[in-house]
Each structure stands twice: as C-alpha cells, then as structure tokens.
Coordinates of C-alpha atoms in Angstrom, one line a residue:
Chain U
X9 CA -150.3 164.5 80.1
X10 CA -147.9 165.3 77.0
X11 CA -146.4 162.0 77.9
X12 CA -149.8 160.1 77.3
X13 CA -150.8 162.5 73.7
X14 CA -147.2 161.8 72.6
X15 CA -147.5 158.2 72.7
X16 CA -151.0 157.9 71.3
X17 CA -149.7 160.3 68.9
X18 CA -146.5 158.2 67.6
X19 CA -147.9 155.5 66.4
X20 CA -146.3 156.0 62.7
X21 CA -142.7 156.0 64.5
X22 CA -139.9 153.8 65.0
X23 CA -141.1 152.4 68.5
X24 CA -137.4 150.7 68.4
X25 CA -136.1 154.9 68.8
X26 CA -139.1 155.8 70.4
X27 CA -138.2 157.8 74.0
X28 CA -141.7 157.7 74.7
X29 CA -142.2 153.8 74.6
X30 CA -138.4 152.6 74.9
X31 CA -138.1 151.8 78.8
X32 CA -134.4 151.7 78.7
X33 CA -134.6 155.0 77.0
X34 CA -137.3 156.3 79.5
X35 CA -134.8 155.3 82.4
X36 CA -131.8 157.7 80.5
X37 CA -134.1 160.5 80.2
X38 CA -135.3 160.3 83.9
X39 CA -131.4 160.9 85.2
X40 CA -130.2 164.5 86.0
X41 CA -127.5 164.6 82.5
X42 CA -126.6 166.9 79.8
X43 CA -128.7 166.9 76.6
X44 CA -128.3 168.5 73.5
X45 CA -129.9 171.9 72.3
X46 CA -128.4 172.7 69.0
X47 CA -129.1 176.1 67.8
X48 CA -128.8 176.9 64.4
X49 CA -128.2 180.4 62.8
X50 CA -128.5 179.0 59.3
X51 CA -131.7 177.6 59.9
X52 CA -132.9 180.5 61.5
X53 CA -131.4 182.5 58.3
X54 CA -129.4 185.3 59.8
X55 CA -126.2 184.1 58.0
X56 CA -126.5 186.9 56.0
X57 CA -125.2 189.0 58.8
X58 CA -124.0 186.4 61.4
X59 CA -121.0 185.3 59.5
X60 CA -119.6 182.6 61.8
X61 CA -120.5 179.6 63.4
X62 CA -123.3 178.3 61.4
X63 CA -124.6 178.0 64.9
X64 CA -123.9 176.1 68.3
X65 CA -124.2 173.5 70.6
X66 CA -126.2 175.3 73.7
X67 CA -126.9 171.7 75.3
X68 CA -129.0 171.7 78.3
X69 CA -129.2 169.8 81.8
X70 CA -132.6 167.7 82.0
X71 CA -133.4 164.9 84.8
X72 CA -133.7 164.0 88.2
X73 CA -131.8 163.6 90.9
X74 CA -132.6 160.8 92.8
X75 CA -131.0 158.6 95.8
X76 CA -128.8 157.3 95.8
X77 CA -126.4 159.8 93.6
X78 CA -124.0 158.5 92.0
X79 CA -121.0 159.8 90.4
X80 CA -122.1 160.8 87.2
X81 CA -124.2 163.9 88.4
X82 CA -121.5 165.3 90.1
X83 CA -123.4 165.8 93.2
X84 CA -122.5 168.4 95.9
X85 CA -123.3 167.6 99.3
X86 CA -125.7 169.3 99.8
X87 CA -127.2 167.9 97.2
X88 CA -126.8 164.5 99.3
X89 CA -128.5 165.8 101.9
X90 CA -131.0 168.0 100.0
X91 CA -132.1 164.5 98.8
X92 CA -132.4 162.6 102.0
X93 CA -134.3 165.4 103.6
X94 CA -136.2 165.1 101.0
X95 CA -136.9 161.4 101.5
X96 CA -138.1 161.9 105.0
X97 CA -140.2 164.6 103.9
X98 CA -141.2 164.7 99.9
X99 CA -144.4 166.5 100.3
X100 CA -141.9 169.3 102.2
X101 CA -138.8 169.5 100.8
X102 CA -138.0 169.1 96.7
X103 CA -135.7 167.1 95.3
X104 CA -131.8 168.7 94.5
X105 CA -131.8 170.7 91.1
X106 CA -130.3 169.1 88.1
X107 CA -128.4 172.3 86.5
X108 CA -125.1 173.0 84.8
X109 CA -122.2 172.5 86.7
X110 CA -119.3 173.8 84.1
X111 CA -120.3 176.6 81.4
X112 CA -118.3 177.6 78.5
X113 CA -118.1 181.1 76.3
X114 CA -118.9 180.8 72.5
X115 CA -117.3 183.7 69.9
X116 CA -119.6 185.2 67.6
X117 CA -118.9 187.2 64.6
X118 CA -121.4 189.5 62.9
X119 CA -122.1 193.0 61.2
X120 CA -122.7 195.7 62.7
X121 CA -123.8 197.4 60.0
X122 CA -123.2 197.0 56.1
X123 CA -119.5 197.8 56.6
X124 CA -118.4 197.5 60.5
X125 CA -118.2 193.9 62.2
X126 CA -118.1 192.7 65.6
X127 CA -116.4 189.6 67.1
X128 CA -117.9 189.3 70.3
X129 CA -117.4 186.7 72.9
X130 CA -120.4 185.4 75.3
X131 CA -120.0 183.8 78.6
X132 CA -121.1 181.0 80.4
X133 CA -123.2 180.6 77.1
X134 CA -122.4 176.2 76.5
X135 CA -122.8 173.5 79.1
X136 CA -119.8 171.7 79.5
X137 CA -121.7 169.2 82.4
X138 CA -124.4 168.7 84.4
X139 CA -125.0 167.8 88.3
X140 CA -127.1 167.8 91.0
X141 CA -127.2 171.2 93.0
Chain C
X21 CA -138.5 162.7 62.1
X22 CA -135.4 165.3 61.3
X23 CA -137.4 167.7 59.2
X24 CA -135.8 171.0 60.1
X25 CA -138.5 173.5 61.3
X26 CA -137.9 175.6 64.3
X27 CA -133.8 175.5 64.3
X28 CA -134.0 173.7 67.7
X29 CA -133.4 169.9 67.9
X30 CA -133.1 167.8 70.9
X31 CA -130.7 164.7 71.2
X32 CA -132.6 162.0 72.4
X33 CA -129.3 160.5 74.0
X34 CA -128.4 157.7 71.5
X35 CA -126.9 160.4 69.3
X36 CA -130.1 160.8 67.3
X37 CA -131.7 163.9 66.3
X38 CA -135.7 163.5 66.8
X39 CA -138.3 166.8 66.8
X40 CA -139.1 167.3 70.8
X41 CA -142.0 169.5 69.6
X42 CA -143.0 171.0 66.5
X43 CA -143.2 175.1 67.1
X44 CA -145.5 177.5 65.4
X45 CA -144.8 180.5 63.2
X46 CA -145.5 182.8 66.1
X47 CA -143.7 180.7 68.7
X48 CA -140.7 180.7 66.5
X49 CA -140.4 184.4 65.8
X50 CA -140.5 184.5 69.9
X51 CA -137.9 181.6 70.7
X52 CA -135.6 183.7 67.8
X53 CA -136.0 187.0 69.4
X54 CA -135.4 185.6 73.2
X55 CA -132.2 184.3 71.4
X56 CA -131.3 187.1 70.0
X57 CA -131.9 189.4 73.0
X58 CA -129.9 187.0 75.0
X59 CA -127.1 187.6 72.5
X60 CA -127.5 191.1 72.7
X61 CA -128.6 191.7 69.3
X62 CA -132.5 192.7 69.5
X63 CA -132.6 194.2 65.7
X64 CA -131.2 192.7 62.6
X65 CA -128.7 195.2 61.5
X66 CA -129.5 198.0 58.7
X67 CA -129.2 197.1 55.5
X68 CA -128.5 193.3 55.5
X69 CA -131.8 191.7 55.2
X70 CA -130.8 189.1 51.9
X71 CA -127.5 190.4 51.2
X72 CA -124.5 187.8 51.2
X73 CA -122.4 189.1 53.4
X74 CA -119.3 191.0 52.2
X75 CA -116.7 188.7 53.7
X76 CA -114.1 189.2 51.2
X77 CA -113.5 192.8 52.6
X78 CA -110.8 193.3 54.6
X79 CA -112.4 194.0 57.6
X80 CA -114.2 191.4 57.7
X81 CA -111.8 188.6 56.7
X82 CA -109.3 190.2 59.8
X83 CA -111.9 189.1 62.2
X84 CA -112.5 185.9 60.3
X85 CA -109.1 185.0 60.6
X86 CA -109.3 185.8 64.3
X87 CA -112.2 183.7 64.5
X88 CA -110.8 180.4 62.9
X89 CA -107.1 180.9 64.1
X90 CA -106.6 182.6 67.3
X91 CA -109.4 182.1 68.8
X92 CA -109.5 179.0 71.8
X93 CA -113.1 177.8 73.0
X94 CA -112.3 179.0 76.6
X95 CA -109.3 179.5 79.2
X96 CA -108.2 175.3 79.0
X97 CA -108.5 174.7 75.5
X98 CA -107.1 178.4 74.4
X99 CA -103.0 177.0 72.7
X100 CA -99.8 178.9 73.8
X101 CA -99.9 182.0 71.8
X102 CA -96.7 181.1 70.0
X103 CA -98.7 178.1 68.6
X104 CA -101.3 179.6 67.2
X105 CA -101.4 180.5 63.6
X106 CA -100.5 184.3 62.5
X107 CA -102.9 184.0 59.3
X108 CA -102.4 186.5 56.4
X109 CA -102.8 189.7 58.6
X110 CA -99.4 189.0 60.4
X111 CA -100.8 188.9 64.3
X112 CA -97.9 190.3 66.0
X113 CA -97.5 188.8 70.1
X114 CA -99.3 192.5 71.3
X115 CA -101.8 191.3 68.8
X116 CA -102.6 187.9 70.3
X117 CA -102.5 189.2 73.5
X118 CA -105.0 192.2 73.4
X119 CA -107.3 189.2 71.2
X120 CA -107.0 187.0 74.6
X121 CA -107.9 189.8 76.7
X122 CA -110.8 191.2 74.8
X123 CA -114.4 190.1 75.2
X124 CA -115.2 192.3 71.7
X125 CA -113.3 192.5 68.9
X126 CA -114.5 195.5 66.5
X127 CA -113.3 196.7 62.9
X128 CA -114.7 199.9 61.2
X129 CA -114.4 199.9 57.4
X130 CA -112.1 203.1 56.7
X131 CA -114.2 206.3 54.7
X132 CA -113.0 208.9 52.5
X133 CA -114.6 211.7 54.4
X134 CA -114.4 214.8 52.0
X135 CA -115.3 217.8 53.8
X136 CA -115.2 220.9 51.2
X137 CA -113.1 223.2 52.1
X138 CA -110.3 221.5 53.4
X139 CA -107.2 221.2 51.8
X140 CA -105.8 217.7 51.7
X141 CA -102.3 218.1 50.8
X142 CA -101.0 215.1 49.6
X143 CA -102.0 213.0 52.6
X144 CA -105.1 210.9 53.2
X145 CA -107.8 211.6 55.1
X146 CA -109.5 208.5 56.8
X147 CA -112.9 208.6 59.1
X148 CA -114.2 205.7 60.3
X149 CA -117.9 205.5 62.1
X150 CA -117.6 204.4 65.9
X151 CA -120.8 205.3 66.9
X152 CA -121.7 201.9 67.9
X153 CA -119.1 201.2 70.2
X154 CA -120.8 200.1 73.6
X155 CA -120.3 203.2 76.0
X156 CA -120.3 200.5 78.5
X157 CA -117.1 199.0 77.0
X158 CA -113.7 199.6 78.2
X159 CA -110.8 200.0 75.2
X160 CA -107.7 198.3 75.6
X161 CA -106.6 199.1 72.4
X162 CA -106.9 200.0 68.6
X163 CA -104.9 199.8 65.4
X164 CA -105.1 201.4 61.9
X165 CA -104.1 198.7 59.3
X166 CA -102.9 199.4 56.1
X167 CA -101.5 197.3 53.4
X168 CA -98.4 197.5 51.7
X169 CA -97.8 196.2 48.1
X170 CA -94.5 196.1 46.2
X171 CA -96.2 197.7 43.4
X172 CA -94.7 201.3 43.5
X173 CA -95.5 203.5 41.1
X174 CA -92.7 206.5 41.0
X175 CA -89.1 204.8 41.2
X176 CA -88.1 208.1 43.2
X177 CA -90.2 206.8 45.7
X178 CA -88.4 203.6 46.2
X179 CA -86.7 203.4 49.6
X180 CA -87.6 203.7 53.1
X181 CA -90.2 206.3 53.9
X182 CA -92.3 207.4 57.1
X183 CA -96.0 207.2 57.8
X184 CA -97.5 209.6 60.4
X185 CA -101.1 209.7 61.8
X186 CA -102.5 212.6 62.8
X187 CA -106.3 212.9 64.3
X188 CA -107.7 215.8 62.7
X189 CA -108.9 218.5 65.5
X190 CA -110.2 221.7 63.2
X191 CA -111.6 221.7 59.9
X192 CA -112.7 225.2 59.6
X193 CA -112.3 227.9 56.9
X194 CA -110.0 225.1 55.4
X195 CA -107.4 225.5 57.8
X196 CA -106.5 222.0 59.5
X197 CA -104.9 221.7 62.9
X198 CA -103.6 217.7 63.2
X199 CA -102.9 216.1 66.7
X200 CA -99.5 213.7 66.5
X201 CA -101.1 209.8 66.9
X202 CA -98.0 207.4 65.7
X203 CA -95.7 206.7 63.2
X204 CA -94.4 203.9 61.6
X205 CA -90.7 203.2 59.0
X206 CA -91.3 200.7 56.8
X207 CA -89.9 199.9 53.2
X208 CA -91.3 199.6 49.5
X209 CA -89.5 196.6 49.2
X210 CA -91.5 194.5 51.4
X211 CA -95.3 194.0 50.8
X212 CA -97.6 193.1 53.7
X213 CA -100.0 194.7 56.7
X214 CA -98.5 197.7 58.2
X215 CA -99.9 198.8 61.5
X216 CA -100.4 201.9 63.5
X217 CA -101.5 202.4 67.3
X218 CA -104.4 204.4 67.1
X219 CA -106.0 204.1 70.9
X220 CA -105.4 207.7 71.8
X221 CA -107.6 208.5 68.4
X222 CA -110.9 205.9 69.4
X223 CA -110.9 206.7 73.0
X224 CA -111.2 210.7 71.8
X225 CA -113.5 209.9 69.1
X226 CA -115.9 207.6 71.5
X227 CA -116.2 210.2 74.2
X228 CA -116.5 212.8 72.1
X229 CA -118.3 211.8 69.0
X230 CA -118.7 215.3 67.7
X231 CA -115.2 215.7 67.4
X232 CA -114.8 212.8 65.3
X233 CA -112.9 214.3 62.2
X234 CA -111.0 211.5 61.0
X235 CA -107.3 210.4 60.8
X236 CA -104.6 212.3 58.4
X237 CA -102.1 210.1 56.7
X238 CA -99.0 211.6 55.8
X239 CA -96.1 210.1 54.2
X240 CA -92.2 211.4 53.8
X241 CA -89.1 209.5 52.3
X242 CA -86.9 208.4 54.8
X243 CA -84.3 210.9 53.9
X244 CA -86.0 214.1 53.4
X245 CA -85.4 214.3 49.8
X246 CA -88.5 214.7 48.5
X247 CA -91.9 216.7 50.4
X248 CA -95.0 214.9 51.4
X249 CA -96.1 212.0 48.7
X250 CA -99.5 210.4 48.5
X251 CA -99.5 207.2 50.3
X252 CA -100.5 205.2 46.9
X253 CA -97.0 206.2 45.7
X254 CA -95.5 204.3 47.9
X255 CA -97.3 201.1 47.5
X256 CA -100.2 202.1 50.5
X257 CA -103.7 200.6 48.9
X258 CA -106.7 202.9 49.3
X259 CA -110.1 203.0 48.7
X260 CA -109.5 202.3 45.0
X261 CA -107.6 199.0 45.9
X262 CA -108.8 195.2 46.1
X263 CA -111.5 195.0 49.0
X264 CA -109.3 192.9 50.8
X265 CA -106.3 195.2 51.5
X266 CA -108.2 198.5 51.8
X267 CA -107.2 200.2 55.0
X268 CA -109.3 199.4 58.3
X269 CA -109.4 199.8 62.1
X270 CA -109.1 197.5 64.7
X271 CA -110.6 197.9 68.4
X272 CA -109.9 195.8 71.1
X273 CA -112.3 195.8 74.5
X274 CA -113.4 194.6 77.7
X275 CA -116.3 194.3 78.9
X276 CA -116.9 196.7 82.2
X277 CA -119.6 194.0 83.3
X278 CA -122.3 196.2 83.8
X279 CA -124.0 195.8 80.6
X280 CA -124.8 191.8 81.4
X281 CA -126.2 192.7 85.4
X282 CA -128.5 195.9 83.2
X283 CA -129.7 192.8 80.4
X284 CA -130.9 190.6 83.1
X285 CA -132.6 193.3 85.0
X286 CA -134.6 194.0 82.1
X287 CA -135.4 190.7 80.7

C-alpha cells in the first residue's frame, strides 16, 4: 500500500531516480544488501555538547533473500536450506533473514557536564555487511 | 528531494540521497530519544543547552586529540601503536595502550576546592568531581596532567625539583593528614605535559565518594635547598593559566558488560 501512495504521490519527481517507478532500481532494492542510514548529530543539534563526529554512518541491511543465493549475501547454509524448505512450503516456513553479518564500534566524544567529558566507544554500533541468516 | 528534516536519510543505492519519509515533530523527538537511549545518553547534559562547546580547554582538546589521532575504527583498521601520532599531549606507549584497552575514556576539569580552615601550605590543592563515573565501570587506570612551561618566575627555583601527590584523607580543625599517591622529577628547563599515576586516588574516591577531598600538590627542589615552593614557581600552570594547559585528570575504563545486558532489558 505505501508502494501504490508513493507512486501516485511522486508525480513531481525525477521518474529517471525514481525507486518507486525505476524497475532496474526496484530489482536492487528487492535483494537482501546493505543500505545507508546516516545519522546526523548536527542536524539533530546536539553539537553543542556532542563534540565529535558530526554524526555516522549506521547503514542498515534491507531485502530479500531469495533462491538461488548467490554470493553477495553471504549466505550461511542454513540459510540455503532455510530457503528451499521454504520453497516446498512458503505458506509454512519464511524466507532466511536478511541481517548484518559484520558490525563495527563508533567512538563518541561528549560532555558530561559543563566541564567533564567522555570519550566513549559503542559496539557493534555500524554495519560493515549484510547476508542472509 | 534532499531537504534536511528529520536527520535520517536513506541511500537509494546509486549513491543518491532521497527522503524515505518525511517524519513529524513528535515522531522526531521519539526517533532522537530512541537514539539517544541507545547511546546511553537519555538527558542532555546540565548546562549545555546553546552553548558552543568549550573545546579549547584542556580537557577537552586531550580527548579530542585521542579522538582524531589514536583512535582506529575497530580491531583491523586500529595502526601499530608506534605509528600513530603522539599529538601535543605527548601519549607515552602506557598511554596508547590503556586508550586501546578502554571502552570509556573520561577527563574531569581540575577545581580549586577551598575548604576554610585548612591550611594550604604552599602546595596545591586539586578536587575534581567523579561522581559520574559508571559504578558499573571497571578502572584500569588514571593520570593527573599538568603542564610545564619554561616560564619560571624565581631564578632560585631553576633546576630540577620534585612533584608529589598526596590524596587528602582529613580536613578537620585544619589539621591535614595526606596519603602518599606518586611522584614525579622533572626540570624547569623543559616545557611540556607532566604526568602523574593517580589510579589509587579515583578508585578511593569512586567507592567512597564522601571521602573525596581532593589531591595535594607539593613541590621541593631537587636538592633540598630550599622548603616547599608553589607549583607556579616552577613553571606548573594553574587555574589562572591558558584554558588549554590547566591541570586535568584522565580515567581510563572497561566496560564490566553488565550495563549493555541491564539497557536491553529495559528498553
């Protein structure tokens, strides 16, 4: 249903950039890969006491995970044969997950309080890839 | 189609930024707080809502430095520690290494903590605030910095000199009873940071933060020939120095892990 509002919606866009009329675009977004979430402090104005980075590159994993799968959603096997089960029984079993399959930590540095500062460092915060789970 | 609105932007995959969806004021302020809980930091800290923030303080501008010069991404893209850049705050080897093994890094602003009463010598009495360190945090380390400029005031005090730390255990009836820390020799010849191993001091003052009294500086020539001189004689900047040399503390930890099993629980 969003599909269907967004593309009666867009009709003042670049249909040439448009993911929601593009086919060949449609066919990227349908595929289990990483996609970018880009989340900026500045924008969300806590500069004034985050002091560094501006913000960061969270990315996500979006799209599915269909047979067959090739290399380029790093699928387990499980995920192999999570999707074949699933092809003999689709109303049953759901198709493998498309999730991250490397994460990595970002540092943040921000006050405290008006005089003491913290540079902290958060795990597993930044997908580094995606793949079928 | 790149108006900025909400602060999140979705690639499309052909390395253009489009609007996925267009967030309200109220769904905004929720998207921002999720993000912030998930970074740990539910409330917007006292007394910063507008202000620029004080960078140019030393404290500060240590951890900056950290940030852009010693700090790697993760494990595989962290350098060799003998390639990364010291910065301006000389980052000795022990100082890379407890960075690499800390998951927080925290510096605390140095105070002069009069108490009347008490009789200060000639030394210098710091306190610094470390009631929000983490209980759940475990300390590796911490340091007392303290700058040292060529700019000596007294030509008697030219030389090589000794500066103790003491914690500071009794204040009463101005009588003062100090605890041995560290100690460091160092020269007024040579001008640069000047650091002193204060663990023993944070791990006493985070366990028991009603005994937090502060730190006494004390400073002797080298050779005995003169008593006890202020540190300022000797080139030590203090409070009344440029922002960016006044004295701070440094605390390295590690996280104990429980804190991140308690945040999911709760959210």
């Amino acid at each position: 249903d969003a599909r269907r509002k967004k593309k009666s919606e867009s009709t003042n866009w670049d249909h040439r950039n448009n993911p929601y009329t593009d086919s060949a675009m449609q066919y990227h977004s349908r595929t289990c890969k990483i996609q970018t979430l880009y989340v900026s402090f500045r924008d969300l104005q806590w500069q004034d006491w985050i002091i560094a980075p501006d913000g960061y590159d969270a990315y996500y994993c979006s799209g599915e995970c269909n047979f067959p799968l090739n290399a380029h959603m790093n699928a387990t096997n499980h995920a192999i044969v999570q999707t074949l089960v699933h092809l003999v029984s689709p109303g049953k079993v759901p198709k493998p997950c498309c999730a991250p399959t490397k994460l990595s930590a970002i540092s943040v540095l921000y006050f405290l309080d008006e005089s003491n500062v913290i540079l902290k460092k958060y795990k597993n915060m930044v997908v580094k890839s995606c793949g079928c789970h | 189609s790149t108006e900025r609105m909400s602060g999140l932007y979705v690639d499309n995959g052909f390395d253009q930024t489009v609007v996925h969806r267009v967030v309200n004021q109220r769904e905004k302020r929720e998207v921002e707080h999720e993000i912030l809980n998930l970074l740990g930091l539910p409330d917007r800290p006292r007394n910063t809502h507008g202000r620029p923030p004080q960078v140019k303080r030393s404290a500060p501008k240590f951890l900056l430095d950290i940030y852009q010069n010693a700090l790697g991404e993760d494990e595989e893209e962290k350098s060799p520690a003998h390639h990364r850049k010291a910065g301006e705050f000389d980052l000795s080897g022990q100082d890379l290494k407890a960075i690499d093994q800390s998951d927080v890094i925290m510096t605390f602003a140095a105070h002069n903590h009069h108490v009347p009463g008490v009789r200060h010598e000639r030394g210098k009495r710091l306190w610094f605030d470390v009631s929000e360190v983490p209980p759940e945090e475990h300390i590796i380390g911490a340091e007392l910095r303290l700058y040292h400029n060529t700019d000596v005031r007294n030509w008697r005090n030219r030389g090589s000199y000794t500066i103790t730390a003491y914690r500071v255990l009794k204040t009463e009836n101005g009588t003062r009873e100090l605890q041995y820390i560290d100690a460091i020799n160092a020269t007024t010849g040579k001008e640069g940071w000047l650091t002193l191993n204060v663990s023993e001091a944070l791990e006493h003052w985070v366990n028991n933060p009603d005994g937090n009294r502060g730190l006494y500086l004390s400073v002797h020539p080298a050779d005995r020939s003169v008593h006890e001189v202020r540190p300022e004689d000797v080139g030590i900047v203090g409070f009344r120095g440029d922002a960016d040399k006044q004295p701070f503390m440094v605390g390295y930890f590690k996280s104990s892990g429980k804190r991140e099993s308690k945040v999911r629980q709760k959210r």
